[in-house]
mmCIF file of C-alpha atoms and ligand atoms in Angstrom:
data_model
loop_
_atom_site.group_PDB
_atom_site.id
_atom_site.type_symbol
_atom_site.label_atom_id
_atom_site.label_comp_id
_atom_site.label_asym_id
_atom_site.label_seq_id
_atom_site.Cartn_x
_atom_site.Cartn_y
_atom_site.Cartn_z
ATOM 1 C CA MET A 518 0.300 -0.108 0.953
ATOM 2 C CA MET A 519 1.355 3.392 -1.018
ATOM 3 C CA ALA A 520 2.026 5.621 1.811
ATOM 4 C CA GLU A 521 1.409 9.495 0.801
ATOM 5 C CA TRP A 522 4.185 10.819 0.754
ATOM 6 C CA ASN A 523 5.671 11.128 4.513
ATOM 7 C CA ALA A 524 2.054 11.163 5.852
ATOM 8 C CA TRP A 525 2.368 7.186 7.549
ATOM 9 C CA THR A 526 4.408 4.411 6.600
ATOM 10 C CA ASP A 527 3.198 0.833 6.649
ATOM 11 C CA ASP A 528 5.334 -0.040 9.684
ATOM 12 C CA GLN A 529 2.119 1.197 11.452
ATOM 13 C CA LEU A 530 -0.282 -0.651 9.834
ATOM 14 C CA LYS A 531 -0.927 -3.836 11.632
ATOM 15 C CA THR A 532 -0.937 -7.273 9.836
ATOM 16 C CA TYR A 533 -2.705 -9.869 8.646
ATOM 17 C CA ASN A 534 -1.922 -12.245 6.264
ATOM 18 C CA PHE A 535 -5.242 -12.463 4.241
ATOM 19 C CA PRO A 536 -4.746 -10.512 0.527
ATOM 20 C CA ILE A 537 -5.747 -6.431 0.752
ATOM 21 C CA HIS A 538 -6.312 -4.852 -2.854
ATOM 22 C CA PRO A 539 -6.285 -1.381 -3.308
ATOM 23 C CA LEU A 540 -9.878 0.124 -3.398
ATOM 24 C CA PRO A 541 -10.852 2.921 -6.026
ATOM 25 C CA ILE A 542 -9.779 6.029 -5.259
ATOM 26 C CA CYS A 543 -11.690 8.786 -7.066
ATOM 27 C CA SER A 544 -11.298 13.041 -7.648
ATOM 28 C CA VAL A 545 -14.380 13.698 -6.784
ATOM 29 C CA ASN A 546 -15.023 15.312 -10.639
ATOM 30 C CA ASP A 547 -14.104 11.892 -11.723
ATOM 31 C CA PRO A 548 -17.961 9.881 -12.864
ATOM 32 C CA GLN A 549 -16.037 6.397 -12.309
ATOM 33 C CA ALA A 550 -17.596 7.680 -8.432
ATOM 34 C CA GLU A 551 -20.659 8.075 -9.683
ATOM 35 C CA GLU A 552 -20.419 5.237 -11.131
ATOM 36 C CA LEU A 553 -19.193 2.561 -8.212
ATOM 37 C CA ILE A 554 -21.832 4.584 -5.572
ATOM 38 C CA LYS A 555 -24.652 3.736 -8.402
ATOM 39 C CA GLU A 556 -22.796 0.060 -8.740
ATOM 40 C CA GLN A 557 -23.311 -0.452 -4.207
ATOM 41 C CA LYS A 558 -18.856 -0.184 -4.174
ATOM 42 C CA PRO A 559 -16.923 1.625 -2.393
ATOM 43 C CA VAL A 560 -14.424 4.333 -3.707
ATOM 44 C CA VAL A 561 -12.664 5.988 -1.850
ATOM 45 C CA ILE A 562 -13.617 9.989 -2.443
ATOM 46 C CA LYS A 563 -10.752 13.112 -2.656
ATOM 47 C CA GLY A 564 -11.634 16.367 -2.916
ATOM 48 C CA SER A 565 -14.910 16.642 -1.611
ATOM 49 C CA GLU A 566 -14.882 19.398 1.144
ATOM 50 C CA LEU A 567 -17.589 17.371 2.267
ATOM 51 C CA ILE A 568 -15.954 18.333 5.838
ATOM 52 C CA SER A 569 -13.077 20.534 5.353
ATOM 53 C CA THR A 570 -14.300 23.073 8.560
ATOM 54 C CA ALA A 571 -13.887 20.438 10.768
ATOM 55 C CA GLN A 572 -11.206 19.442 9.991
ATOM 56 C CA LYS A 573 -9.694 22.260 12.341
ATOM 57 C CA TRP A 574 -11.571 19.555 14.938
ATOM 58 C CA ASP A 575 -9.241 18.244 17.529
ATOM 59 C CA LEU A 576 -9.283 17.668 21.217
ATOM 60 C CA GLU A 577 -8.673 21.506 21.897
ATOM 61 C CA TYR A 578 -10.812 22.928 19.876
ATOM 62 C CA LEU A 579 -13.254 20.760 20.522
ATOM 63 C CA ARG A 580 -12.657 20.859 24.073
ATOM 64 C CA GLU A 581 -13.080 24.488 23.730
ATOM 65 C CA HIS A 582 -16.395 24.320 20.852
ATOM 66 C CA ILE A 583 -18.144 21.141 21.665
ATOM 67 C CA GLY A 584 -20.272 21.906 24.806
ATOM 68 C CA ASP A 585 -20.653 20.134 27.814
ATOM 69 C CA GLY A 586 -23.129 17.774 27.195
ATOM 70 C CA GLU A 587 -22.905 14.143 27.132
ATOM 71 C CA PHE A 588 -20.403 11.651 25.256
ATOM 72 C CA THR A 589 -20.746 8.011 24.329
ATOM 73 C CA VAL A 590 -17.571 6.795 25.051
ATOM 74 C CA TYR A 591 -15.984 3.359 24.706
ATOM 75 C CA GLU A 592 -13.119 1.981 27.294
ATOM 76 C CA SER A 593 -11.545 -0.417 26.558
ATOM 77 C CA ASP A 594 -8.468 -2.320 28.422
ATOM 78 C CA SER A 595 -7.432 -3.850 24.787
ATOM 79 C CA GLU A 596 -6.554 -1.768 21.630
ATOM 80 C CA SER A 597 -10.239 -4.032 20.603
ATOM 81 C CA PHE A 598 -13.472 -2.223 20.384
ATOM 82 C CA LYS A 599 -15.770 -4.878 19.201
ATOM 83 C CA TYR A 600 -19.384 -3.186 19.597
ATOM 84 C CA TYR A 601 -23.031 -5.308 21.327
ATOM 85 C CA ASP A 602 -26.447 -4.013 21.757
ATOM 86 C CA ASP A 603 -26.629 -3.822 25.286
ATOM 87 C CA LYS A 604 -30.510 -3.730 24.258
ATOM 88 C CA LYS A 605 -30.021 -7.682 23.138
ATOM 89 C CA VAL A 606 -29.155 -10.384 26.171
ATOM 90 C CA ILE A 607 -28.066 -13.787 26.306
ATOM 91 C CA ASP A 608 -26.537 -15.655 29.424
ATOM 92 C CA GLY A 609 -23.141 -15.272 30.051
ATOM 93 C CA PHE A 610 -22.006 -12.800 27.964
ATOM 94 C CA THR A 611 -19.457 -10.703 29.375
ATOM 95 C CA PRO A 612 -19.770 -6.870 27.074
ATOM 96 C CA PRO A 613 -15.227 -6.927 25.679
ATOM 97 C CA MET A 614 -15.255 -2.876 26.586
ATOM 98 C CA LYS A 615 -17.556 -0.730 28.642
ATOM 99 C CA GLN A 616 -19.390 1.778 27.177
ATOM 100 C CA ARG A 617 -19.210 5.306 29.796
ATOM 101 C CA ARG A 618 -21.166 8.394 29.964
ATOM 102 C CA MET A 619 -18.668 11.362 30.120
ATOM 103 C CA ILE A 620 -18.819 14.930 29.632
ATOM 104 C CA PHE A 621 -15.929 16.363 26.734
ATOM 105 C CA SER A 622 -13.720 16.925 29.082
ATOM 106 C CA GLU A 623 -13.364 14.191 30.701
ATOM 107 C CA PHE A 624 -12.525 12.050 28.021
ATOM 108 C CA TYR A 625 -9.807 14.947 26.699
ATOM 109 C CA ASP A 626 -8.136 14.468 30.828
ATOM 110 C CA ALA A 627 -8.723 10.742 30.255
ATOM 111 C CA ILE A 628 -6.323 10.662 26.945
ATOM 112 C CA LYS A 629 -3.988 13.071 28.022
ATOM 113 C CA ASN A 630 -3.633 11.285 31.672
ATOM 114 C CA LYS A 631 -0.090 9.825 31.323
ATOM 115 C CA ASN A 632 -0.638 6.781 34.091
ATOM 116 C CA ARG A 633 -3.723 5.455 32.479
ATOM 117 C CA THR A 634 -3.498 1.050 31.236
ATOM 118 C CA LYS A 635 -7.367 2.581 29.741
ATOM 119 C CA LYS A 636 -7.852 2.540 25.526
ATOM 120 C CA TYR A 637 -10.461 5.023 25.112
ATOM 121 C CA TYR A 638 -13.041 5.357 22.155
ATOM 122 C CA LEU A 639 -15.655 8.223 21.693
ATOM 123 C CA GLN A 640 -18.480 7.740 19.295
ATOM 124 C CA GLN A 641 -21.483 10.321 19.585
ATOM 125 C CA PRO A 642 -23.640 10.964 17.623
ATOM 126 C CA LEU A 643 -23.768 15.248 16.847
ATOM 127 C CA ASN A 644 -26.739 16.211 18.511
ATOM 128 C CA ASP A 645 -28.459 19.691 19.131
ATOM 129 C CA LYS A 646 -26.184 19.340 22.796
ATOM 130 C CA VAL A 647 -23.240 20.937 20.784
ATOM 131 C CA GLY A 648 -21.956 24.635 21.400
ATOM 132 C CA PRO A 649 -22.805 27.069 18.249
ATOM 133 C CA GLN A 650 -19.386 26.852 16.383
ATOM 134 C CA ILE A 651 -19.566 23.678 16.476
ATOM 135 C CA VAL A 652 -22.896 24.311 14.252
ATOM 136 C CA VAL A 653 -21.421 26.852 12.119
ATOM 137 C CA ASP A 654 -18.719 23.808 11.464
ATOM 138 C CA PHE A 655 -21.795 21.676 11.073
ATOM 139 C CA ILE A 656 -23.882 24.571 8.805
ATOM 140 C CA ASN A 657 -20.123 24.526 6.156
ATOM 141 C CA PHE A 658 -20.047 20.898 5.329
ATOM 142 C CA ASN A 659 -20.462 20.689 1.091
ATOM 143 C CA TRP A 660 -24.467 19.741 1.635
ATOM 144 C CA LYS A 661 -24.982 20.447 -1.643
ATOM 145 C CA TRP A 662 -22.771 17.693 -2.577
ATOM 146 C CA ILE A 663 -23.736 15.032 -1.009
ATOM 147 C CA LYS A 664 -27.446 15.610 -0.611
ATOM 148 C CA GLN A 665 -26.925 14.764 -4.775
ATOM 149 C CA GLN A 666 -25.540 11.791 -3.964
ATOM 150 C CA GLN A 667 -28.490 11.153 -1.472
ATOM 151 C CA MET A 668 -30.405 11.950 -4.561
ATOM 152 C CA ASN A 669 -28.715 10.387 -7.285
ATOM 153 C CA ASN A 670 -29.330 7.105 -5.377
ATOM 154 C CA ASN A 671 -32.517 7.468 -4.036
ATOM 155 C CA TRP A 672 -31.623 6.710 -0.812
ATOM 156 C CA GLY A 673 -33.389 7.753 2.137
ATOM 157 C CA PRO A 674 -32.940 9.969 5.384
ATOM 158 C CA LEU A 675 -29.200 11.054 6.458
ATOM 159 C CA THR A 676 -30.285 9.391 10.297
ATOM 160 C CA SER A 677 -26.865 10.299 11.331
ATOM 161 C CA ASN A 678 -24.208 11.696 11.951
ATOM 162 C CA LEU A 679 -21.902 9.772 14.374
ATOM 163 C CA LEU A 680 -18.896 11.535 15.924
ATOM 164 C CA LEU A 681 -15.483 9.316 16.113
ATOM 165 C CA ILE A 682 -12.526 10.707 17.691
ATOM 166 C CA SER A 683 -10.527 7.356 18.223
ATOM 167 C CA GLU A 684 -6.707 6.897 19.310
ATOM 168 C CA GLU A 685 -3.885 5.216 18.104
ATOM 169 C CA GLY A 686 -3.780 1.355 17.358
ATOM 170 C CA ASN A 687 -8.006 1.199 17.713
ATOM 171 C CA VAL A 688 -10.037 -1.418 16.643
ATOM 172 C CA THR A 689 -12.707 -2.140 15.259
ATOM 173 C CA PRO A 690 -13.360 -5.614 14.295
ATOM 174 C CA CYS A 691 -15.227 -6.276 11.705
ATOM 175 C CA HIS A 692 -18.654 -6.163 11.093
ATOM 176 C CA TYR A 693 -21.734 -4.853 8.545
ATOM 177 C CA ASP A 694 -23.806 -2.136 8.839
ATOM 178 C CA GLU A 695 -27.716 -2.171 7.311
ATOM 179 C CA GLN A 696 -27.277 1.599 5.982
ATOM 180 C CA GLU A 697 -25.511 3.470 3.722
ATOM 181 C CA ASN A 698 -22.073 5.028 5.028
ATOM 182 C CA PHE A 699 -20.182 7.847 3.877
ATOM 183 C CA TYR A 700 -17.383 7.465 5.777
ATOM 184 C CA SER A 701 -15.179 11.208 6.707
ATOM 185 C CA GLN A 702 -11.890 11.678 7.437
ATOM 186 C CA ALA A 703 -11.474 14.964 9.334
ATOM 187 C CA ASN A 704 -8.381 14.649 11.036
ATOM 188 C CA GLY A 705 -5.643 11.245 11.668
ATOM 189 C CA TYR A 706 -5.024 8.100 9.828
ATOM 190 C CA LYS A 707 -7.426 5.323 9.636
ATOM 191 C CA ARG A 708 -6.821 2.132 8.566
ATOM 192 C CA VAL A 709 -9.788 0.178 6.772
ATOM 193 C CA ILE A 710 -10.594 -3.576 5.323
ATOM 194 C CA LEU A 711 -13.116 -4.127 3.033
ATOM 195 C CA PHE A 712 -15.293 -7.390 2.374
ATOM 196 C CA PRO A 713 -17.940 -7.672 0.103
ATOM 197 C CA PRO A 714 -21.442 -9.155 0.881
ATOM 198 C CA SER A 715 -20.435 -11.635 -0.352
ATOM 199 C CA GLN A 716 -18.380 -12.707 1.767
ATOM 200 C CA TYR A 717 -20.540 -13.697 4.114
ATOM 201 C CA LYS A 718 -20.014 -17.491 4.690
ATOM 202 C CA TYR A 719 -16.326 -16.117 4.929
ATOM 203 C CA LEU A 720 -16.952 -14.404 8.090
ATOM 204 C CA TYR A 721 -19.383 -15.464 9.897
ATOM 205 C CA PRO A 722 -21.539 -13.118 11.959
ATOM 206 C CA HIS A 723 -22.744 -13.848 15.435
ATOM 207 C CA PRO A 724 -26.061 -14.985 15.885
ATOM 208 C CA VAL A 725 -28.915 -12.137 15.177
ATOM 209 C CA TYR A 726 -29.977 -12.449 18.176
ATOM 210 C CA HIS A 727 -26.366 -11.734 19.865
ATOM 211 C CA PRO A 728 -25.339 -9.502 21.457
ATOM 212 C CA HIS A 729 -22.571 -8.597 18.675
ATOM 213 C CA ASP A 730 -25.041 -8.980 15.862
ATOM 214 C CA ARG A 731 -23.783 -7.844 12.406
ATOM 215 C CA GLN A 732 -19.795 -8.452 13.748
ATOM 216 C CA SER A 733 -18.024 -11.090 12.332
ATOM 217 C CA GLN A 734 -16.965 -14.181 15.324
ATOM 218 C CA VAL A 735 -13.071 -14.222 13.667
ATOM 219 C CA ASP A 736 -10.803 -12.588 15.677
ATOM 220 C CA PHE A 737 -8.204 -11.261 12.948
ATOM 221 C CA ASP A 738 -5.787 -11.834 15.253
ATOM 222 C CA GLU A 739 -6.037 -15.560 16.016
ATOM 223 C CA PRO A 740 -8.332 -16.791 13.933
ATOM 224 C CA ASN A 741 -9.518 -19.745 14.839
ATOM 225 C CA LEU A 742 -10.270 -21.401 11.770
ATOM 226 C CA LYS A 743 -11.250 -24.943 12.666
ATOM 227 C CA LEU A 744 -14.580 -22.922 14.108
ATOM 228 C CA PHE A 745 -14.100 -21.231 11.136
ATOM 229 C CA PRO A 746 -12.770 -23.026 8.336
ATOM 230 C CA LYS A 747 -13.814 -20.344 5.779
ATOM 231 C CA PHE A 748 -12.290 -17.810 6.526
ATOM 232 C CA LYS A 749 -8.716 -18.791 4.943
ATOM 233 C CA LYS A 750 -10.380 -17.807 1.969
ATOM 234 C CA VAL A 751 -11.015 -13.890 3.093
ATOM 235 C CA VAL A 752 -9.746 -11.527 0.572
ATOM 236 C CA GLY A 753 -10.074 -7.832 1.962
ATOM 237 C CA PHE A 754 -10.046 -4.543 -0.415
ATOM 238 C CA GLY A 755 -7.926 -1.989 1.666
ATOM 239 C CA THR A 756 -6.497 1.495 1.826
ATOM 240 C CA VAL A 757 -5.508 4.411 4.369
ATOM 241 C CA LEU A 758 -8.135 7.230 5.177
ATOM 242 C CA GLY A 759 -5.944 10.619 5.365
ATOM 243 C CA PRO A 760 -7.012 14.098 6.575
ATOM 244 C CA GLY A 761 -10.486 15.241 3.674
ATOM 245 C CA ASP A 762 -10.249 11.883 2.398
ATOM 246 C CA VAL A 763 -14.212 10.454 2.301
ATOM 247 C CA LEU A 764 -15.247 6.877 2.120
ATOM 248 C CA TYR A 765 -18.255 5.097 0.156
ATOM 249 C CA LEU A 766 -18.794 2.826 2.506
ATOM 250 C CA PRO A 767 -21.603 0.637 0.799
ATOM 251 C CA SER A 768 -24.683 -1.163 3.161
ATOM 252 C CA TYR A 769 -23.287 -5.075 3.569
ATOM 253 C CA TRP A 770 -19.951 -4.606 2.669
ATOM 254 C CA PHE A 771 -17.986 -5.437 6.284
ATOM 255 C CA HIS A 772 -15.999 -2.964 7.230
ATOM 256 C CA TYR A 773 -12.559 -3.369 9.524
ATOM 257 C CA PHE A 774 -11.267 -0.105 11.085
ATOM 258 C CA GLU A 775 -8.168 0.604 12.745
ATOM 259 C CA THR A 776 -6.447 3.592 14.011
ATOM 260 C CA LEU A 777 -2.078 3.879 12.661
ATOM 261 C CA LYS A 778 -0.361 3.058 15.406
ATOM 262 C CA ASN A 779 1.956 6.103 16.107
ATOM 263 C CA SER A 780 -0.293 8.308 14.221
ATOM 264 C CA GLY A 781 -2.249 10.136 17.629
ATOM 265 C CA ILE A 782 -5.685 10.929 17.667
ATOM 266 C CA ALA A 783 -8.166 10.278 14.114
ATOM 267 C CA THR A 784 -11.324 12.413 13.734
ATOM 268 C CA ALA A 785 -14.087 11.290 11.827
ATOM 269 C CA ILE A 786 -18.020 11.497 10.870
ATOM 270 C CA THR A 787 -20.424 9.370 9.593
ATOM 271 C CA PHE A 788 -22.676 9.749 6.942
ATOM 272 C CA TRP A 789 -25.416 7.223 7.709
ATOM 273 C CA TYR A 790 -28.236 6.802 5.515
ATOM 274 C CA LYS A 791 -31.487 4.674 5.261
ATOM 275 C CA ALA A 792 -30.376 2.366 1.751
ATOM 276 C CA ALA A 793 -32.689 3.201 -0.940
ATOM 277 C CA PRO A 794 -36.239 0.477 -1.725
ATOM 278 C CA VAL A 795 -35.476 -2.405 -2.731
ATOM 279 C CA GLY A 796 -36.256 -3.230 -6.490
ATOM 280 C CA ASN A 797 -37.801 -5.718 -8.400
ATOM 281 C CA ILE A 798 -36.720 -8.779 -7.516
ATOM 282 C CA THR A 799 -35.055 -10.123 -10.045
ATOM 283 C CA TYR A 800 -32.580 -13.496 -9.908
ATOM 284 C CA PRO A 801 -30.283 -15.267 -9.136
ATOM 285 C CA LEU A 802 -30.229 -12.982 -5.982
ATOM 286 C CA THR A 803 -27.868 -10.499 -5.101
ATOM 287 C CA ALA A 804 -25.138 -11.432 -2.373
ATOM 288 C CA VAL A 805 -27.340 -8.154 0.004
ATOM 289 C CA GLN A 806 -30.470 -9.929 -0.377
ATOM 290 C CA LEU A 807 -29.155 -13.069 0.711
ATOM 291 C CA MET A 808 -27.927 -11.609 3.435
ATOM 292 C CA ALA A 809 -31.587 -9.233 4.523
ATOM 293 C CA MET A 810 -33.201 -12.929 3.657
ATOM 294 C CA MET A 811 -31.030 -14.237 6.773
ATOM 295 C CA ARG A 812 -31.728 -11.896 8.812
ATOM 296 C CA ASN A 813 -35.750 -11.916 8.806
ATOM 297 C CA THR A 814 -35.421 -15.876 8.630
ATOM 298 C CA GLU A 815 -33.012 -15.896 11.899
ATOM 299 C CA LYS A 816 -35.778 -12.826 13.061
ATOM 300 C CA MET A 817 -38.914 -14.853 12.544
ATOM 301 C CA ILE A 818 -37.413 -18.258 14.501
ATOM 302 C CA LEU A 819 -36.889 -16.007 17.039
ATOM 303 C CA GLU A 820 -40.205 -14.474 16.988
ATOM 304 C CA ALA A 821 -42.247 -17.832 16.996
ATOM 305 C CA LEU A 822 -39.671 -19.793 19.710
ATOM 306 C CA LYS A 823 -39.612 -17.120 21.609
ATOM 307 C CA ASP A 824 -36.431 -18.326 23.376
ATOM 308 C CA TYR A 825 -33.358 -17.763 21.602
ATOM 309 C CA LYS A 826 -31.969 -21.282 22.528
ATOM 310 C CA GLN A 827 -34.305 -23.100 20.879
ATOM 311 C CA VAL A 828 -33.405 -21.477 17.512
ATOM 312 C CA ASP A 829 -29.990 -23.238 17.414
ATOM 313 C CA ILE A 830 -32.162 -26.448 18.607
ATOM 314 C CA PHE A 831 -34.862 -25.589 15.355
ATOM 315 C CA TRP A 832 -31.974 -24.370 13.136
ATOM 316 C CA ASN A 833 -29.871 -27.366 13.873
ATOM 317 C CA MET A 834 -32.371 -30.094 13.399
ATOM 318 C CA LEU A 835 -33.472 -28.332 10.053
ATOM 319 C CA ALA A 836 -30.229 -28.240 8.426
ATOM 320 C CA ALA A 837 -28.414 -31.437 10.322
ATOM 321 C CA GLY A 838 -27.866 -34.163 7.367
ATOM 322 C CA ARG A 839 -30.534 -32.792 5.799
ATOM 323 C CA TYR A 840 -28.751 -29.293 4.652
ATOM 324 C CA CYS A 841 -25.344 -29.478 5.625
HETATM 325 C C1 LIG B 2126 -18.106 2.813 13.787
HETATM 326 C C2 LIG B 2126 -16.716 2.679 14.526
HETATM 327 C C3 LIG B 2126 -16.400 2.810 13.111
HETATM 328 C C4 LIG B 2126 -16.678 2.954 11.836
HETATM 329 C C5 LIG B 2126 -17.566 1.589 11.593
HETATM 330 O O1 LIG B 2126 -17.407 1.415 11.697
HETATM 331 C C6 LIG B 2126 -18.383 2.915 10.958
HETATM 332 O O2 LIG B 2126 -18.802 4.045 10.509
HETATM 333 O O3 LIG B 2126 -19.747 2.170 9.869
HETATM 334 C C7 LIG B 2126 -14.949 3.165 13.146
HETATM 335 O O4 LIG B 2126 -14.086 4.104 12.637
HETATM 336 O O5 LIG B 2126 -13.988 2.197 13.944
HETATM 337 ZN ZN1 LIG B 2127 -19.725 0.324 10.810
#
């Protein structure tokens, strides 16, 4: 992967032993960018100026201007921040990180504390509690351009702008989301690795009823190939995002993020949109349609059986010796 001149070096990246091909990179005026978005394929877009007013959002600026609202901050004993849905409860599940609520100055102090043993990741939807200067910066995002993308692709409404403030080395393990996303890097450097929905069978997401729904069960650092043998077939598409870069991250594409080692703080903002309504069904079904169908089937079985422990029994009864 080619480092932009002087920005970062390969030794700041974690190493994985699956192939990683480069993601397409286009200028905002390149028609190929629009084509890839229309085909729901990922592309890194340069020069959109989407969040240029947020490129000055460093910790000091935010401490001064972001206001005294509370923020969700994940606290982890390791570099890994594997998302979990605290509304999904199953026996014996221990959350891999702590979800805390802090005002920004508490987050700032936690990050600056040289004696700390924990790692932190602020992940908070931007809301109306932010200070007036942040509102001015937000209003001056390139809404004209992104609204054009939303319209061109018949997406639904913007659902949230998640502010992400990550420390060097933090990892968000592989997962998928069900919304379209323009992932915008304000400052710092983050590496992203994407996997198409067709690689679902290599990434073994947790069951829908599990708190880690949508997250891959495979630990990329120590993959258990006995439990997840097809993981060895996985092929990634990756790049390093720098200040001003925007990644179109299509719904249902699996993705993994890491904040480069020794690169300080990385600030990013997501633009999540409801995906376009499914058009007329053609066969064979697409990988995305199969993923949506599998999710709905799991939800229906859970709804019918009421008890998640029965889902495993039912599924094995249905499939064992008959389908697998
Ligand atoms: C939510 C955290 C993650 C981004 C992501 O998964 C997304 O925007 O969908 C990251 O940047 O570490
Ligand atoms: Zn995600």
